[in-house]
Amino acid sequence: MLYFTTEQNIRTDPSFYTVLTPTDIFDGVTYGEIEVYYGVVNLTMNFSGYRIVDERTGEPRELHQTNEAYYQNNLHAFWINVPPSERTTDGIVALEHIIRVGGMFVIPADRFDTSTYSKIGDAPTTYYYENYAGGIGVAKKLFSVWQDVLKKRIEIAENCECRSGCQNCIEPAKNYNSGNADDKMDKKGGVALARHILDEAKRGPDGRFQNGMMVPV
């Protein structure tokens, strides 16, 4: 996300990071090492400052630091946990956008009703969460149709001639949450990761969330 100043050749780059914390699980299922959940998350968006950058040289001219945070609690969400691997690292950002854009074609909802977020590390996760506390039904619906969402968007992405993802296939018209797990999107990696998740799901679930715990099925 870029904010432009009025001075020519100068732009303002904000610095922020997001933390999503699951606080409750309504439903969940596992397919081997793939975990799929519908539940509640709390959102913390931390704004740590901004820098003024000269676009002609790419050099920062000013650095301003602050410490502010924005909180939203009780947001209903759908999320997928995947095991860490090179495939996950390469594809998780594109997977995030495959879910976000694909969801808009399968579930009736305004694009401002939901947001997405992905993280890598020891527990790579892609989140699709509602922007209003208390639940509006979108995340719940996605939990029941997520495989259809992936299949539909994979088909569109593979038929698109772009290399890294564009607004004709997996990139949202306005990407308000870019740079979560990584700044760059690897469409090929995202499609590969989505296919891997679907392949695991074809085998059927081996666990179901019941009475506060994951139970073998």
PDB file of C-alpha atoms in Angstrom:
ATOM      1  CA  MET A   1       0.000   0.000   0.000  1.00  0.00           C
ATOM      2  CA  LEU A   2       1.479   3.359  -1.014  1.00  0.00           C
ATOM      3  CA  TYR A   3       0.501   6.861   0.052  1.00  0.00           C
ATOM      4  CA  PHE A   4       1.729   9.604  -2.249  1.00  0.00           C
ATOM      5  CA  THR A   5       2.730  13.069  -1.125  1.00  0.00           C
ATOM      6  CA  THR A   6       1.988  16.230  -3.097  1.00  0.00           C
ATOM      7  CA  GLU A   7       5.675  16.755  -3.917  1.00  0.00           C
ATOM      8  CA  GLN A   8       6.697  15.290  -7.259  1.00  0.00           C
ATOM      9  CA  ASN A   9       8.905  12.145  -7.225  1.00  0.00           C
ATOM     10  CA  ILE A  10       8.305  11.647  -3.497  1.00  0.00           C
ATOM     11  CA  ARG A  11       6.203   8.934  -1.905  1.00  0.00           C
ATOM     12  CA  THR A  12       5.343   7.871   1.628  1.00  0.00           C
ATOM     13  CA  ASP A  13       5.756   4.205   2.579  1.00  0.00           C
ATOM     14  CA  PRO A  14       3.943   3.175   5.781  1.00  0.00           C
ATOM     15  CA  SER A  15       5.328   0.425   7.978  1.00  0.00           C
ATOM     16  CA  PHE A  16       2.836  -1.860   9.675  1.00  0.00           C
ATOM     17  CA  TYR A  17       2.397  -5.499  10.568  1.00  0.00           C
ATOM     18  CA  THR A  18      -0.658  -7.558  11.370  1.00  0.00           C
ATOM     19  CA  VAL A  19      -1.180 -10.251  13.983  1.00  0.00           C
ATOM     20  CA  LEU A  20      -4.203 -12.562  13.888  1.00  0.00           C
ATOM     21  CA  THR A  21      -4.828 -14.696  16.958  1.00  0.00           C
ATOM     22  CA  PRO A  22      -7.411 -17.513  16.901  1.00  0.00           C
ATOM     23  CA  THR A  23      -9.503 -17.408  20.085  1.00  0.00           C
ATOM     24  CA  ASP A  24     -12.239 -19.959  19.389  1.00  0.00           C
ATOM     25  CA  ILE A  25     -12.908 -22.799  16.956  1.00  0.00           C
ATOM     26  CA  PHE A  26     -16.430 -23.594  15.778  1.00  0.00           C
ATOM     27  CA  ASP A  27     -15.510 -26.355  13.355  1.00  0.00           C
ATOM     28  CA  GLY A  28     -12.396 -27.938  11.954  1.00  0.00           C
ATOM     29  CA  VAL A  29     -11.111 -30.854   9.938  1.00  0.00           C
ATOM     30  CA  THR A  30      -7.699 -32.314   9.160  1.00  0.00           C
ATOM     31  CA  TYR A  31      -6.380 -34.030   6.053  1.00  0.00           C
ATOM     32  CA  GLY A  32      -3.025 -35.400   7.101  1.00  0.00           C
ATOM     33  CA  GLU A  33      -0.903 -32.348   7.918  1.00  0.00           C
ATOM     34  CA  ILE A  34      -3.436 -29.934   6.396  1.00  0.00           C
ATOM     35  CA  GLU A  35      -5.743 -28.300   8.958  1.00  0.00           C
ATOM     36  CA  VAL A  36      -8.873 -26.356   7.977  1.00  0.00           C
ATOM     37  CA  TYR A  37     -10.815 -24.293  10.531  1.00  0.00           C
ATOM     38  CA  TYR A  38     -13.782 -22.002  10.988  1.00  0.00           C
ATOM     39  CA  GLY A  39     -13.729 -19.930  14.143  1.00  0.00           C
ATOM     40  CA  VAL A  40     -12.976 -16.572  15.749  1.00  0.00           C
ATOM     41  CA  VAL A  41      -9.830 -14.462  15.572  1.00  0.00           C
ATOM     42  CA  ASN A  42      -8.674 -11.225  17.157  1.00  0.00           C
ATOM     43  CA  LEU A  43      -6.870  -8.730  14.934  1.00  0.00           C
ATOM     44  CA  THR A  44      -4.025  -6.429  15.950  1.00  0.00           C
ATOM     45  CA  MET A  45      -2.623  -4.085  13.305  1.00  0.00           C
ATOM     46  CA  ASN A  46       0.527  -2.310  14.458  1.00  0.00           C
ATOM     47  CA  PHE A  47       1.630   0.917  12.768  1.00  0.00           C
ATOM     48  CA  SER A  48       5.318   1.550  13.481  1.00  0.00           C
ATOM     49  CA  GLY A  49       5.876   4.634  11.330  1.00  0.00           C
ATOM     50  CA  TYR A  50       6.612   5.663   7.773  1.00  0.00           C
ATOM     51  CA  ARG A  51       9.425   6.851   5.549  1.00  0.00           C
ATOM     52  CA  ILE A  52       9.633   9.482   2.831  1.00  0.00           C
ATOM     53  CA  VAL A  53      11.279   7.998  -0.271  1.00  0.00           C
ATOM     54  CA  ASP A  54      12.763   9.727  -3.319  1.00  0.00           C
ATOM     55  CA  GLU A  55      11.442   7.665  -6.237  1.00  0.00           C
ATOM     56  CA  ARG A  56      14.254   8.834  -8.526  1.00  0.00           C
ATOM     57  CA  THR A  57      16.921   7.181  -6.401  1.00  0.00           C
ATOM     58  CA  GLY A  58      14.941   4.842  -4.166  1.00  0.00           C
ATOM     59  CA  GLU A  59      16.694   6.373  -1.163  1.00  0.00           C
ATOM     60  CA  PRO A  60      14.769   7.320   1.995  1.00  0.00           C
ATOM     61  CA  ARG A  61      14.845  11.044   2.807  1.00  0.00           C
ATOM     62  CA  GLU A  62      13.060  10.944   6.142  1.00  0.00           C
ATOM     63  CA  LEU A  63      12.132   8.279   8.674  1.00  0.00           C
ATOM     64  CA  HIS A  64       9.316   8.789  11.162  1.00  0.00           C
ATOM     65  CA  GLN A  65       8.684   6.286  13.940  1.00  0.00           C
ATOM     66  CA  THR A  66       5.587   5.823  16.041  1.00  0.00           C
ATOM     67  CA  ASN A  67       3.909   3.085  18.034  1.00  0.00           C
ATOM     68  CA  GLU A  68       0.201   2.784  17.411  1.00  0.00           C
ATOM     69  CA  ALA A  69      -2.098  -0.213  17.219  1.00  0.00           C
ATOM     70  CA  TYR A  70      -5.580  -0.911  15.928  1.00  0.00           C
ATOM     71  CA  TYR A  71      -7.623  -3.734  17.437  1.00  0.00           C
ATOM     72  CA  GLN A  72     -10.646  -5.717  16.276  1.00  0.00           C
ATOM     73  CA  ASN A  73     -11.990  -8.633  18.275  1.00  0.00           C
ATOM     74  CA  ASN A  74     -14.499 -11.420  17.648  1.00  0.00           C
ATOM     75  CA  LEU A  75     -13.988 -11.615  13.884  1.00  0.00           C
ATOM     76  CA  HIS A  76     -15.270 -14.801  12.277  1.00  0.00           C
ATOM     77  CA  ALA A  77     -12.668 -16.408  10.058  1.00  0.00           C
ATOM     78  CA  PHE A  78     -11.741 -19.356   7.890  1.00  0.00           C
ATOM     79  CA  TRP A  79      -8.133 -20.493   7.877  1.00  0.00           C
ATOM     80  CA  ILE A  80      -5.870 -23.226   6.541  1.00  0.00           C
ATOM     81  CA  ASN A  81      -2.716 -24.414   8.302  1.00  0.00           C
ATOM     82  CA  VAL A  82      -0.106 -26.061   6.094  1.00  0.00           C
ATOM     83  CA  PRO A  83       3.203 -27.673   7.070  1.00  0.00           C
ATOM     84  CA  PRO A  84       6.344 -25.589   6.486  1.00  0.00           C
ATOM     85  CA  SER A  85       8.158 -26.438   3.264  1.00  0.00           C
ATOM     86  CA  GLU A  86       9.720 -24.771   0.246  1.00  0.00           C
ATOM     87  CA  ARG A  87       6.419 -25.256  -1.591  1.00  0.00           C
ATOM     88  CA  THR A  88       4.563 -23.487   1.207  1.00  0.00           C
ATOM     89  CA  THR A  89       7.002 -20.575   1.308  1.00  0.00           C
ATOM     90  CA  ASP A  90       6.786 -20.114  -2.455  1.00  0.00           C
ATOM     91  CA  GLY A  91       3.024 -20.323  -2.697  1.00  0.00           C
ATOM     92  CA  ILE A  92       1.311 -19.119   0.439  1.00  0.00           C
ATOM     93  CA  VAL A  93       0.849 -15.485  -0.640  1.00  0.00           C
ATOM     94  CA  ALA A  94      -0.706 -16.561  -3.948  1.00  0.00           C
ATOM     95  CA  LEU A  95      -2.839 -19.121  -2.069  1.00  0.00           C
ATOM     96  CA  GLU A  96      -4.147 -16.273   0.081  1.00  0.00           C
ATOM     97  CA  HIS A  97      -5.282 -14.390  -3.012  1.00  0.00           C
ATOM     98  CA  ILE A  98      -6.657 -17.509  -4.688  1.00  0.00           C
ATOM     99  CA  ILE A  99      -8.949 -17.916  -1.678  1.00  0.00           C
ATOM    100  CA  ARG A 100      -9.849 -14.232  -1.476  1.00  0.00           C
ATOM    101  CA  VAL A 101     -10.669 -13.701  -5.139  1.00  0.00           C
ATOM    102  CA  GLY A 102     -12.167 -17.167  -5.562  1.00  0.00           C
ATOM    103  CA  GLY A 103     -14.433 -16.626  -2.602  1.00  0.00           C
ATOM    104  CA  MET A 104     -15.984 -13.587  -4.267  1.00  0.00           C
ATOM    105  CA  PHE A 105     -17.123 -15.744  -7.183  1.00  0.00           C
ATOM    106  CA  VAL A 106     -18.616 -18.532  -5.065  1.00  0.00           C
ATOM    107  CA  ILE A 107     -20.005 -16.658  -2.037  1.00  0.00           C
ATOM    108  CA  PRO A 108     -22.199 -13.550  -2.487  1.00  0.00           C
ATOM    109  CA  ALA A 109     -20.405 -10.805  -0.537  1.00  0.00           C
ATOM    110  CA  ASP A 110     -19.024  -7.322  -1.024  1.00  0.00           C
ATOM    111  CA  ARG A 111     -15.240  -7.311  -1.360  1.00  0.00           C
ATOM    112  CA  PHE A 112     -15.000  -4.858   1.540  1.00  0.00           C
ATOM    113  CA  ASP A 113     -16.763  -7.347   3.854  1.00  0.00           C
ATOM    114  CA  THR A 114     -13.690  -9.562   4.155  1.00  0.00           C
ATOM    115  CA  SER A 115      -9.899  -9.432   4.249  1.00  0.00           C
ATOM    116  CA  THR A 116      -7.097 -11.970   4.041  1.00  0.00           C
ATOM    117  CA  TYR A 117      -3.755 -12.467   5.710  1.00  0.00           C
ATOM    118  CA  SER A 118      -0.997 -15.053   5.428  1.00  0.00           C
ATOM    119  CA  LYS A 119       2.050 -15.873   7.504  1.00  0.00           C
ATOM    120  CA  ILE A 120       4.978 -18.217   7.156  1.00  0.00           C
ATOM    121  CA  GLY A 121       7.408 -19.552   9.749  1.00  0.00           C
ATOM    122  CA  ASP A 122       6.899 -22.584  11.961  1.00  0.00           C
ATOM    123  CA  ALA A 123       3.119 -22.614  11.426  1.00  0.00           C
ATOM    124  CA  PRO A 124       2.268 -21.262   7.948  1.00  0.00           C
ATOM    125  CA  THR A 125      -1.358 -20.150   7.779  1.00  0.00           C
ATOM    126  CA  THR A 126      -3.671 -18.386   5.359  1.00  0.00           C
ATOM    127  CA  TYR A 127      -6.602 -16.518   6.916  1.00  0.00           C
ATOM    128  CA  TYR A 128      -9.829 -15.257   5.341  1.00  0.00           C
ATOM    129  CA  TYR A 129     -11.628 -13.125   7.912  1.00  0.00           C
ATOM    130  CA  GLU A 130     -14.697 -10.922   8.105  1.00  0.00           C
ATOM    131  CA  ASN A 131     -14.265  -7.212   8.778  1.00  0.00           C
ATOM    132  CA  TYR A 132     -17.226  -6.983  11.159  1.00  0.00           C
ATOM    133  CA  ALA A 133     -17.397  -8.405  14.662  1.00  0.00           C
ATOM    134  CA  GLY A 134     -19.899 -11.120  15.445  1.00  0.00           C
ATOM    135  CA  GLY A 135     -20.074 -12.878  12.092  1.00  0.00           C
ATOM    136  CA  ILE A 136     -21.913 -12.173   8.839  1.00  0.00           C
ATOM    137  CA  GLY A 137     -21.901 -15.753   7.532  1.00  0.00           C
ATOM    138  CA  VAL A 138     -19.214 -15.490   4.854  1.00  0.00           C
ATOM    139  CA  ALA A 139     -16.456 -17.365   6.699  1.00  0.00           C
ATOM    140  CA  LYS A 140     -18.914 -20.069   7.746  1.00  0.00           C
ATOM    141  CA  LYS A 141     -20.011 -20.557   4.142  1.00  0.00           C
ATOM    142  CA  LEU A 142     -16.407 -20.679   2.934  1.00  0.00           C
ATOM    143  CA  PHE A 143     -15.681 -23.510   5.364  1.00  0.00           C
ATOM    144  CA  SER A 144     -18.255 -25.640   3.527  1.00  0.00           C
ATOM    145  CA  VAL A 145     -17.248 -24.719  -0.057  1.00  0.00           C
ATOM    146  CA  TRP A 146     -13.505 -23.990   0.159  1.00  0.00           C
ATOM    147  CA  GLN A 147     -12.586 -26.872  -2.150  1.00  0.00           C
ATOM    148  CA  ASP A 148     -14.869 -25.473  -4.857  1.00  0.00           C
ATOM    149  CA  VAL A 149     -13.235 -22.069  -4.394  1.00  0.00           C
ATOM    150  CA  LEU A 150      -9.747 -23.500  -4.918  1.00  0.00           C
ATOM    151  CA  LYS A 151     -10.776 -25.572  -7.938  1.00  0.00           C
ATOM    152  CA  LYS A 152     -12.474 -22.643  -9.659  1.00  0.00           C
ATOM    153  CA  ARG A 153      -9.619 -20.222  -9.145  1.00  0.00           C
ATOM    154  CA  ILE A 154      -6.937 -22.756 -10.126  1.00  0.00           C
ATOM    155  CA  GLU A 155      -8.716 -23.221 -13.447  1.00  0.00           C
ATOM    156  CA  ILE A 156      -8.836 -19.472 -14.082  1.00  0.00           C
ATOM    157  CA  ALA A 157      -5.206 -18.947 -13.010  1.00  0.00           C
ATOM    158  CA  GLU A 158      -3.919 -21.707 -15.274  1.00  0.00           C
ATOM    159  CA  ASN A 159      -5.810 -20.312 -18.267  1.00  0.00           C
ATOM    160  CA  CYS A 160      -4.385 -16.820 -17.724  1.00  0.00           C
ATOM    161  CA  GLU A 161      -1.216 -15.962 -19.649  1.00  0.00           C
ATOM    162  CA  CYS A 162       0.360 -13.865 -16.870  1.00  0.00           C
ATOM    163  CA  ARG A 163       3.351 -15.242 -14.965  1.00  0.00           C
ATOM    164  CA  SER A 164       3.020 -13.926 -11.435  1.00  0.00           C
ATOM    165  CA  GLY A 165      -0.687 -13.259 -10.993  1.00  0.00           C
ATOM    166  CA  CYS A 166      -2.827 -10.400 -12.284  1.00  0.00           C
ATOM    167  CA  GLN A 167      -6.288  -8.908 -11.840  1.00  0.00           C
ATOM    168  CA  ASN A 168      -7.635 -11.272 -14.488  1.00  0.00           C
ATOM    169  CA  CYS A 169      -6.857 -14.341 -12.399  1.00  0.00           C
ATOM    170  CA  ILE A 170      -5.861 -14.190  -8.725  1.00  0.00           C
ATOM    171  CA  GLU A 171      -4.960 -10.609  -7.812  1.00  0.00           C
ATOM    172  CA  PRO A 172      -7.745  -8.549  -6.184  1.00  0.00           C
ATOM    173  CA  ALA A 173      -8.779  -5.367  -7.983  1.00  0.00           C
ATOM    174  CA  LYS A 174      -7.372  -3.429  -5.039  1.00  0.00           C
ATOM    175  CA  ASN A 175      -4.989  -5.296  -2.788  1.00  0.00           C
ATOM    176  CA  TYR A 176      -5.256  -3.571   0.575  1.00  0.00           C
ATOM    177  CA  ASN A 177      -3.313  -6.179   2.510  1.00  0.00           C
ATOM    178  CA  SER A 178      -0.276  -6.946   0.368  1.00  0.00           C
ATOM    179  CA  GLY A 179       3.057  -7.811   1.846  1.00  0.00           C
ATOM    180  CA  ASN A 180       1.811 -10.123   4.572  1.00  0.00           C
ATOM    181  CA  ALA A 181       4.026 -13.170   4.281  1.00  0.00           C
ATOM    182  CA  ASP A 182       6.031 -11.719   1.403  1.00  0.00           C
ATOM    183  CA  ASP A 183       5.805  -8.808  -1.009  1.00  0.00           C
ATOM    184  CA  LYS A 184       5.943 -10.883  -4.160  1.00  0.00           C
ATOM    185  CA  MET A 185       3.322 -13.283  -5.465  1.00  0.00           C
ATOM    186  CA  ASP A 186       4.253 -16.587  -7.084  1.00  0.00           C
ATOM    187  CA  LYS A 187       1.200 -17.701  -9.056  1.00  0.00           C
ATOM    188  CA  LYS A 188       2.786 -20.985 -10.094  1.00  0.00           C
ATOM    189  CA  GLY A 189       3.738 -21.728  -6.492  1.00  0.00           C
ATOM    190  CA  GLY A 190       0.257 -20.807  -5.269  1.00  0.00           C
ATOM    191  CA  VAL A 191      -1.426 -23.099  -7.770  1.00  0.00           C
ATOM    192  CA  ALA A 192       0.934 -25.933  -6.809  1.00  0.00           C
ATOM    193  CA  LEU A 193       0.178 -25.424  -3.113  1.00  0.00           C
ATOM    194  CA  ALA A 194      -3.578 -25.257  -3.749  1.00  0.00           C
ATOM    195  CA  ARG A 195      -3.412 -28.485  -5.784  1.00  0.00           C
ATOM    196  CA  HIS A 196      -1.466 -30.189  -2.999  1.00  0.00           C
ATOM    197  CA  ILE A 197      -4.133 -29.188  -0.473  1.00  0.00           C
ATOM    198  CA  LEU A 198      -6.900 -30.510  -2.740  1.00  0.00           C
ATOM    199  CA  ASP A 199      -5.010 -33.761  -3.313  1.00  0.00           C
ATOM    200  CA  GLU A 200      -4.758 -34.281   0.442  1.00  0.00           C
ATOM    201  CA  ALA A 201      -8.467 -33.500   0.842  1.00  0.00           C
ATOM    202  CA  LYS A 202      -9.392 -36.129  -1.781  1.00  0.00           C
ATOM    203  CA  ARG A 203      -8.230 -38.824   0.626  1.00  0.00           C
ATOM    204  CA  GLY A 204     -10.906 -37.762   3.079  1.00  0.00           C
ATOM    205  CA  PRO A 205     -10.591 -36.285   6.567  1.00  0.00           C
ATOM    206  CA  ASP A 206      -8.694 -38.069   9.296  1.00  0.00           C
ATOM    207  CA  GLY A 207      -9.732 -35.714  12.089  1.00  0.00           C
ATOM    208  CA  ARG A 208     -12.754 -33.625  13.089  1.00  0.00           C
ATOM    209  CA  PHE A 209     -13.026 -30.908  15.720  1.00  0.00           C
ATOM    210  CA  GLN A 210     -15.500 -32.015  18.383  1.00  0.00           C
ATOM    211  CA  ASN A 211     -16.030 -30.912  21.980  1.00  0.00           C
ATOM    212  CA  GLY A 212     -12.977 -28.676  21.996  1.00  0.00           C
ATOM    213  CA  MET A 213     -10.507 -31.125  20.489  1.00  0.00           C
ATOM    214  CA  MET A 214      -9.537 -32.785  17.227  1.00  0.00           C
ATOM    215  CA  VAL A 215     -10.931 -36.331  17.185  1.00  0.00           C
ATOM    216  CA  PRO A 216      -9.759 -39.063  14.767  1.00  0.00           C
ATOM    217  CA  VAL A 217     -12.369 -40.162  12.230  1.00  0.00           C
TER     218      VAL A 217
END
